[in-house]
Amino acid sequence: VIDMKKHDSKVEAENLESRELLPIGEVSLLTGVNAVTLRAWQRRFGLVIPARTPKGHRLYTPENIQQIHEINAWLAKGVAISKVKPLLMSSALATEADSTALQEGDLWHEQITALNSALFELEQQKLHQILDEALGLYPFQLVKQKLLQAWMAQLPALLEPRLDAELLLAWLESELASRIGGRASFAGQASLAQIGIVCLPSVQGQKTAEQLSGHSNMTHSSISNSSITNRLYCLVLRLELAELRVSVINLGVLDTTSLGLINNRLKVDAVLLLPEANHPPSKIFELQSVLEQMAQPSYLIGPFAPTLTALSAFMAPDLAEWVSQVSAAKEQHKKQLRKQKNAAEAELGGQTDER
């Protein structure tokens, strides 16, 4: 009996403490570090050890969350995740940490070099191994900034003069599309929003699109630096949207006229438009007219979007904040529908009783 009382007291204490603890999903939203990465930090490096429920579910304390923020800060300085743990022991190690960060500054550069090698040699296993390691051990936003965007920024200059540029781009798009498809499964969870993506070609880009649709023989000179840049940016964008649990309809390259044809027909929460460079004023005016008539929220995004200053009102918001707002609005709408349904059922039940 005494043992049972001790057990009950322990359970009660654990229940009281659990009111201050957060499950792994909420911690991911708070810190930007996904659940897979948090588990990898704990399993491989002994970082961020959470409490456990009797069924084994992870619960994180405020101290755990503070530690995650500290880890993110070291990672942003360039420290490899494998070198972070000693730096959390004492703030007196700050000088040593700065030195370590300088030494680890080559971490991302080495990975970019390895990714280039994998791409140019079409080494599928090597490409995915590098990406698996980075995305499994580091927060997505850090990988996006330090690795993906930095890699994609240098690729157009490397690809444009090559005879096999289209081959390399098509292979990379295919390989990353397979990753996007896998991440878009959301581990069995429902998507929070749905987005359509459209690439808007410049006048020169429209000629390229016509060549592609006509299956003409293309040379390296057929692919503009602007087009390569946009195609690469679109890959990173789709990876980010998958990370945010957003499902994507990729509509490819559409000119302004074709864009108007999807109005009121495409059932999505928003349309993201990736313009290429060098749009003439007449095309910008035409695009503005179409955007103003779109039923769905439509936003300009990508490296060349800021050049369309006349369309500043249509620039994309922060995607994470936008997804959070859309998700909250949908949840509120569901609650209202449930409330209306319950009220209607109660009214119907009252009428039946009167009879």
Tab-separated table of C-alpha atoms in Angstrom:
chain	number	residue	atom	x	y	z
A	1	VAL	CA	0.000	0.000	0.000
A	2	ILE	CA	2.832	2.353	0.889
A	3	ASP	CA	4.469	1.613	-2.462
A	4	MET	CA	1.181	2.384	-4.229
A	5	LYS	CA	0.907	5.709	-2.386
A	6	LYS	CA	4.480	6.588	-3.353
A	7	HIS	CA	3.666	5.676	-6.947
A	8	ASP	CA	0.506	7.810	-6.915
A	9	SER	CA	2.432	10.751	-5.436
A	10	LYS	CA	5.084	10.390	-8.100
A	11	VAL	CA	2.480	10.332	-10.874
A	12	GLU	CA	0.760	13.385	-9.369
A	13	ALA	CA	4.089	15.248	-9.186
A	14	GLU	CA	4.832	14.323	-12.772
A	15	ASN	CA	1.399	15.554	-13.835
A	16	LEU	CA	1.961	18.870	-12.069
A	17	GLU	CA	5.350	19.281	-13.738
A	18	SER	CA	3.933	18.353	-17.121
A	19	ARG	CA	1.840	21.521	-17.093
A	20	GLU	CA	5.068	23.433	-17.735
A	21	LEU	CA	6.335	20.994	-20.354
A	22	LEU	CA	5.786	21.060	-24.114
A	23	PRO	CA	5.505	18.199	-26.609
A	24	ILE	CA	7.986	17.963	-29.446
A	25	GLY	CA	5.604	19.402	-32.068
A	26	GLU	CA	5.103	22.648	-30.153
A	27	VAL	CA	8.828	22.905	-29.464
A	28	SER	CA	9.501	22.602	-33.191
A	29	LEU	CA	7.162	25.518	-33.884
A	30	LEU	CA	8.782	27.614	-31.152
A	31	THR	CA	12.390	26.992	-32.157
A	32	GLY	CA	12.312	26.266	-35.890
A	33	VAL	CA	14.015	22.894	-35.330
A	34	ASN	CA	11.959	19.991	-36.623
A	35	ALA	CA	11.239	16.860	-34.612
A	36	VAL	CA	13.556	14.646	-36.660
A	37	THR	CA	16.487	16.982	-35.983
A	38	LEU	CA	15.719	17.223	-32.248
A	39	ARG	CA	15.706	13.438	-31.995
A	40	ALA	CA	19.004	13.251	-33.916
A	41	TRP	CA	20.616	15.833	-31.589
A	42	GLN	CA	19.606	13.739	-28.577
A	43	ARG	CA	20.514	10.359	-30.049
A	44	ARG	CA	23.833	11.230	-31.706
A	45	PHE	CA	25.229	14.065	-29.595
A	46	GLY	CA	23.472	13.866	-26.222
A	47	LEU	CA	21.956	17.329	-26.697
A	48	VAL	CA	18.575	18.546	-25.359
A	49	ILE	CA	17.501	15.600	-23.198
A	50	PRO	CA	13.735	15.892	-22.578
A	51	ALA	CA	11.533	14.386	-19.893
A	52	ARG	CA	9.362	11.431	-20.843
A	53	THR	CA	5.732	10.530	-20.230
A	54	PRO	CA	4.969	7.002	-18.923
A	55	LYS	CA	4.284	6.072	-22.586
A	56	GLY	CA	7.658	7.431	-23.678
A	57	HIS	CA	6.573	10.689	-25.358
A	58	ARG	CA	9.101	13.525	-25.151
A	59	LEU	CA	8.239	16.592	-23.037
A	60	TYR	CA	10.541	19.621	-23.090
A	61	THR	CA	11.252	21.971	-20.190
A	62	PRO	CA	11.867	25.731	-20.493
A	63	GLU	CA	15.553	24.912	-19.910
A	64	ASN	CA	15.480	22.517	-22.869
A	65	ILE	CA	13.979	25.226	-25.068
A	66	GLN	CA	16.594	27.739	-23.932
A	67	GLN	CA	19.299	25.216	-24.784
A	68	ILE	CA	17.847	24.773	-28.282
A	69	HIS	CA	18.041	28.548	-28.806
A	70	GLU	CA	21.664	28.513	-27.641
A	71	ILE	CA	22.474	25.660	-30.012
A	72	ASN	CA	20.853	27.554	-32.890
A	73	ALA	CA	23.000	30.582	-32.050
A	74	TRP	CA	26.222	28.515	-32.206
A	75	LEU	CA	25.144	26.890	-35.455
A	76	ALA	CA	24.474	30.325	-36.970
A	77	LYS	CA	28.081	31.241	-36.126
A	78	GLY	CA	29.323	28.303	-38.160
A	79	VAL	CA	30.011	25.801	-35.382
A	80	ALA	CA	29.323	22.201	-36.439
A	81	ILE	CA	26.647	20.425	-34.436
A	82	SER	CA	29.227	17.823	-33.356
A	83	LYS	CA	31.268	20.573	-31.626
A	84	VAL	CA	28.419	22.382	-29.858
A	85	LYS	CA	28.032	20.368	-26.643
A	86	PRO	CA	31.263	21.532	-24.915
A	87	LEU	CA	30.354	25.152	-25.695
A	88	LEU	CA	27.125	24.843	-23.708
A	89	MET	CA	28.985	23.929	-20.521
A	90	SER	CA	30.150	27.447	-19.708
A	91	SER	CA	29.821	30.925	-21.160
A	92	ALA	CA	33.508	31.374	-20.293
A	93	LEU	CA	34.284	29.353	-23.411
A	94	ALA	CA	33.119	32.165	-25.682
A	95	THR	CA	36.635	33.006	-26.883
A	96	GLU	CA	37.351	29.381	-27.643
A	97	ALA	CA	34.003	29.161	-29.412
A	98	ASP	CA	34.830	32.084	-31.686
A	99	SER	CA	38.030	30.316	-32.676
A	100	THR	CA	36.139	27.078	-33.279
A	101	ALA	CA	33.575	28.924	-35.376
A	102	LEU	CA	36.347	30.285	-37.589
A	103	GLN	CA	37.730	26.789	-38.045
A	104	GLU	CA	34.268	25.435	-38.801
A	105	GLY	CA	33.541	28.284	-41.221
A	106	ASP	CA	34.667	25.964	-44.009
A	107	LEU	CA	31.957	23.434	-43.073
A	108	TRP	CA	29.361	24.796	-45.485
A	109	HIS	CA	31.963	25.600	-48.161
A	110	GLU	CA	33.139	21.980	-48.114
A	111	GLN	CA	29.581	20.745	-48.447
A	112	ILE	CA	28.908	23.086	-51.373
A	113	THR	CA	32.028	21.800	-53.119
A	114	ALA	CA	30.857	18.237	-52.502
A	115	LEU	CA	27.381	19.055	-53.870
A	116	ASN	CA	28.922	20.520	-57.038
A	117	SER	CA	30.946	17.345	-57.483
A	118	ALA	CA	27.853	15.179	-57.013
A	119	LEU	CA	25.903	17.272	-59.526
A	120	PHE	CA	28.518	17.373	-62.275
A	121	GLU	CA	29.176	13.630	-61.925
A	122	LEU	CA	25.439	12.822	-61.554
A	123	GLU	CA	26.168	10.945	-58.325
A	124	GLN	CA	22.710	10.368	-56.873
A	125	GLN	CA	23.780	8.638	-53.657
A	126	LYS	CA	26.381	11.281	-52.823
A	127	LEU	CA	23.934	14.143	-53.436
A	128	HIS	CA	21.288	12.702	-51.112
A	129	GLN	CA	23.823	11.696	-48.480
A	130	ILE	CA	25.040	15.301	-48.168
A	131	LEU	CA	21.506	16.682	-48.049
A	132	ASP	CA	20.318	14.007	-45.597
A	133	GLU	CA	23.173	14.839	-43.235
A	134	ALA	CA	22.571	18.597	-43.391
A	135	LEU	CA	18.768	18.498	-43.140
A	136	GLY	CA	18.869	15.832	-40.434
A	137	LEU	CA	21.275	17.678	-38.123
A	138	TYR	CA	20.573	21.380	-38.678
A	139	PRO	CA	17.431	23.577	-38.615
A	140	PHE	CA	15.981	23.990	-42.098
A	141	GLN	CA	16.299	27.789	-42.156
A	142	LEU	CA	20.016	27.514	-41.384
A	143	VAL	CA	20.528	24.877	-44.091
A	144	LYS	CA	18.542	27.046	-46.484
A	145	GLN	CA	20.686	30.119	-45.823
A	146	LYS	CA	24.146	28.588	-45.385
A	147	LEU	CA	23.967	25.688	-47.813
A	148	LEU	CA	21.068	25.652	-50.277
A	149	GLN	CA	20.907	29.358	-51.150
A	150	ALA	CA	24.694	29.716	-51.160
A	151	TRP	CA	25.005	26.696	-53.468
A	152	MET	CA	22.210	27.808	-55.801
A	153	ALA	CA	23.674	31.336	-55.975
A	154	GLN	CA	26.900	30.090	-57.556
A	155	LEU	CA	25.384	27.451	-59.844
A	156	PRO	CA	24.022	29.724	-62.634
A	157	ALA	CA	27.509	31.019	-63.475
A	158	LEU	CA	28.843	27.448	-63.440
A	159	LEU	CA	26.018	26.005	-65.536
A	160	GLU	CA	25.370	28.679	-68.147
A	161	PRO	CA	28.507	28.075	-70.297
A	162	ARG	CA	28.212	24.264	-70.176
A	163	LEU	CA	26.893	22.173	-73.061
A	164	ASP	CA	25.253	19.824	-70.556
A	165	ALA	CA	23.563	22.603	-68.557
A	166	GLU	CA	20.026	21.467	-69.398
A	167	LEU	CA	20.899	17.864	-68.573
A	168	LEU	CA	22.355	18.831	-65.190
A	169	LEU	CA	19.391	21.059	-64.351
A	170	ALA	CA	16.867	18.396	-65.331
A	171	TRP	CA	18.716	15.767	-63.253
A	172	LEU	CA	18.919	18.059	-60.215
A	173	GLU	CA	15.241	18.991	-60.506
A	174	SER	CA	14.313	15.311	-60.700
A	175	GLU	CA	16.422	14.362	-57.674
A	176	LEU	CA	15.200	17.222	-55.495
A	177	ALA	CA	11.613	16.632	-56.623
A	178	SER	CA	11.867	13.122	-55.155
A	179	ARG	CA	12.960	14.657	-51.829
A	180	ILE	CA	10.166	17.213	-51.983
A	181	GLY	CA	7.645	14.426	-52.581
A	182	GLY	CA	8.952	12.545	-49.562
A	183	ARG	CA	8.918	15.548	-47.248
A	184	ALA	CA	5.485	16.602	-48.553
A	185	SER	CA	3.983	13.482	-47.004
A	186	PHE	CA	4.198	15.436	-43.700
A	187	ALA	CA	4.673	12.188	-41.740
A	188	GLY	CA	0.965	11.424	-42.008
A	189	GLN	CA	-0.135	14.921	-40.986
A	190	ALA	CA	-2.538	17.021	-43.055
A	191	SER	CA	-1.150	19.925	-45.058
A	192	LEU	CA	-1.669	23.355	-43.532
A	193	ALA	CA	-2.154	25.154	-46.845
A	194	GLN	CA	-2.029	24.681	-50.599
A	195	ILE	CA	-0.139	26.915	-53.011
A	196	GLY	CA	0.190	27.162	-56.775
A	197	ILE	CA	3.598	28.123	-58.188
A	198	VAL	CA	3.979	29.848	-61.559
A	199	CYS	CA	7.153	30.932	-63.349
A	200	LEU	CA	6.691	34.140	-65.346
A	201	PRO	CA	9.106	34.327	-68.287
A	202	SER	CA	10.555	37.517	-69.687
A	203	VAL	CA	10.152	38.181	-73.426
A	204	GLN	CA	13.361	36.233	-74.050
A	205	GLY	CA	12.205	33.546	-71.640
A	206	GLN	CA	8.958	33.103	-73.564
A	207	LYS	CA	10.996	32.212	-76.649
A	208	THR	CA	12.850	29.627	-74.610
A	209	ALA	CA	9.549	28.181	-73.372
A	210	GLU	CA	8.340	27.926	-76.988
A	211	GLN	CA	11.521	26.082	-77.907
A	212	LEU	CA	10.979	23.669	-75.041
A	213	SER	CA	7.358	23.006	-76.005
A	214	GLY	CA	8.430	22.484	-79.630
A	215	HIS	CA	11.098	19.973	-78.608
A	216	SER	CA	13.714	21.883	-80.564
A	217	ASN	CA	17.404	21.048	-80.307
A	218	MET	CA	18.723	23.285	-77.539
A	219	THR	CA	22.277	24.380	-76.933
A	220	HIS	CA	23.781	25.867	-73.832
A	221	SER	CA	23.141	29.355	-75.187
A	222	SER	CA	19.371	28.690	-75.110
A	223	ILE	CA	19.273	28.791	-71.289
A	224	SER	CA	19.525	32.259	-69.803
A	225	ASN	CA	21.184	32.934	-66.476
A	226	SER	CA	17.863	34.392	-65.317
A	227	SER	CA	16.002	31.190	-66.170
A	228	ILE	CA	18.579	28.994	-64.404
A	229	THR	CA	18.454	31.211	-61.313
A	230	ASN	CA	14.658	30.974	-61.145
A	231	ARG	CA	14.563	27.216	-61.640
A	232	LEU	CA	17.067	26.725	-58.830
A	233	TYR	CA	15.237	29.150	-56.542
A	234	CYS	CA	12.003	27.263	-57.194
A	235	LEU	CA	13.610	24.046	-55.938
A	236	VAL	CA	14.638	25.674	-52.643
A	237	LEU	CA	11.198	27.291	-52.363
A	238	ARG	CA	9.441	23.946	-52.760
A	239	LEU	CA	11.703	22.344	-50.154
A	240	GLU	CA	10.826	25.170	-47.753
A	241	LEU	CA	7.096	24.849	-48.429
A	242	ALA	CA	7.295	21.100	-47.792
A	243	GLU	CA	9.039	21.848	-44.491
A	244	LEU	CA	6.134	24.194	-43.636
A	245	ARG	CA	3.613	21.436	-44.497
A	246	VAL	CA	2.327	23.247	-47.570
A	247	SER	CA	1.241	21.180	-50.562
A	248	VAL	CA	2.227	22.613	-53.939
A	249	ILE	CA	0.734	22.596	-57.430
A	250	ASN	CA	3.595	23.372	-59.794
A	251	LEU	CA	2.066	25.040	-62.860
A	252	GLY	CA	5.373	25.514	-64.667
A	253	VAL	CA	5.964	28.434	-67.030
A	254	LEU	CA	2.910	30.569	-67.865
A	255	ASP	CA	2.781	33.910	-69.635
A	256	THR	CA	0.531	36.701	-68.390
A	257	THR	CA	-2.373	35.700	-70.655
A	258	SER	CA	-2.302	32.088	-69.474
A	259	LEU	CA	-2.079	33.252	-65.865
A	260	GLY	CA	-5.437	34.979	-66.224
A	261	LEU	CA	-7.020	31.693	-67.341
A	262	ILE	CA	-6.521	30.050	-63.939
A	263	ASN	CA	-8.481	32.778	-62.146
A	264	ASN	CA	-11.476	31.369	-60.223
A	265	ARG	CA	-10.549	27.850	-61.378
A	266	LEU	CA	-7.564	26.860	-59.254
A	267	LYS	CA	-8.605	25.954	-55.691
A	268	VAL	CA	-5.568	27.048	-53.677
A	269	ASP	CA	-4.893	29.355	-50.745
A	270	ALA	CA	-2.488	31.496	-52.787
A	271	VAL	CA	-0.478	31.663	-56.004
A	272	LEU	CA	3.253	32.410	-55.906
A	273	LEU	CA	4.691	33.995	-59.060
A	274	LEU	CA	8.402	33.839	-59.897
A	275	PRO	CA	9.215	36.505	-62.496
A	276	GLU	CA	12.371	36.387	-64.559
A	277	ALA	CA	14.494	39.466	-65.170
A	278	ASN	CA	13.966	42.200	-67.779
A	279	HIS	CA	10.199	42.609	-68.012
A	280	PRO	CA	9.313	45.600	-70.234
A	281	PRO	CA	6.923	48.260	-68.830
A	282	SER	CA	4.078	47.074	-71.057
A	283	LYS	CA	4.322	43.545	-69.621
A	284	ILE	CA	4.477	44.886	-66.057
A	285	PHE	CA	1.305	46.891	-66.639
A	286	GLU	CA	-0.397	43.812	-68.123
A	287	LEU	CA	0.705	41.706	-65.158
A	288	GLN	CA	-0.611	44.279	-62.689
A	289	SER	CA	-4.008	44.200	-64.394
A	290	VAL	CA	-4.149	40.400	-64.110
A	291	LEU	CA	-3.026	40.381	-60.464
A	292	GLU	CA	-5.687	42.899	-59.500
A	293	GLN	CA	-8.363	40.591	-60.921
A	294	MET	CA	-7.114	37.345	-59.375
A	295	ALA	CA	-9.586	35.774	-56.940
A	296	GLN	CA	-6.814	34.001	-55.022
A	297	PRO	CA	-4.167	35.980	-53.133
A	298	SER	CA	-1.273	36.226	-55.605
A	299	TYR	CA	2.256	37.195	-54.618
A	300	LEU	CA	5.527	37.873	-56.404
A	301	ILE	CA	8.512	36.030	-54.995
A	302	GLY	CA	12.056	35.133	-55.982
A	303	PRO	CA	15.361	36.841	-56.789
A	304	PHE	CA	13.915	39.085	-59.503
A	305	ALA	CA	10.635	40.031	-57.801
A	306	PRO	CA	12.149	43.132	-56.110
A	307	THR	CA	13.024	44.557	-59.556
A	308	LEU	CA	9.298	44.979	-60.298
A	309	THR	CA	8.985	48.049	-58.089
A	310	ALA	CA	5.676	49.092	-59.658
A	311	LEU	CA	4.169	45.876	-58.233
A	312	SER	CA	5.449	46.273	-54.681
A	313	ALA	CA	1.908	45.799	-53.312
A	314	PHE	CA	2.030	42.177	-54.507
A	315	MET	CA	5.333	41.148	-52.896
A	316	ALA	CA	5.131	37.888	-50.926
A	317	PRO	CA	4.924	38.044	-47.120
A	318	ASP	CA	7.078	35.923	-44.818
A	319	LEU	CA	6.025	32.393	-45.744
A	320	ALA	CA	6.164	30.924	-42.234
A	321	GLU	CA	3.967	33.709	-40.848
A	322	TRP	CA	1.591	33.437	-43.799
A	323	VAL	CA	1.184	29.670	-43.341
A	324	SER	CA	0.541	30.171	-39.620
A	325	GLN	CA	-2.163	32.749	-40.359
A	326	VAL	CA	-3.832	30.592	-43.026
A	327	SER	CA	-3.758	27.554	-40.745
A	328	ALA	CA	-5.255	29.530	-37.849
A	329	ALA	CA	-7.984	30.941	-40.093
A	330	LYS	CA	-8.871	27.462	-41.356
A	331	GLU	CA	-9.021	26.088	-37.823
A	332	GLN	CA	-11.290	28.950	-36.755
A	333	HIS	CA	-13.540	28.290	-39.755
A	334	LYS	CA	-13.793	24.604	-38.791
A	335	LYS	CA	-14.750	25.554	-35.228
A	336	GLN	CA	-17.498	27.857	-36.525
A	337	LEU	CA	-18.845	25.112	-38.780
A	338	ARG	CA	-18.873	22.635	-35.881
A	339	LYS	CA	-20.627	25.190	-33.697
A	340	GLN	CA	-23.276	25.806	-36.357
A	341	LYS	CA	-23.743	22.078	-36.864
A	342	ASN	CA	-24.156	21.462	-33.130
A	343	ALA	CA	-26.638	24.341	-32.860
A	344	ALA	CA	-28.659	22.981	-35.796
A	345	GLU	CA	-28.697	19.463	-34.287
A	346	ALA	CA	-29.776	20.856	-30.906
A	347	GLU	CA	-32.586	22.833	-32.519
A	348	LEU	CA	-33.709	19.780	-34.461
A	349	GLY	CA	-33.654	17.710	-31.268
A	350	GLY	CA	-35.777	20.308	-29.468
A	351	GLN	CA	-38.374	20.265	-32.238
A	352	THR	CA	-38.545	16.452	-32.047
A	353	ASP	CA	-39.143	16.597	-28.266
A	354	GLU	CA	-42.020	19.049	-28.744
A	355	ARG	CA	-43.730	16.618	-31.072
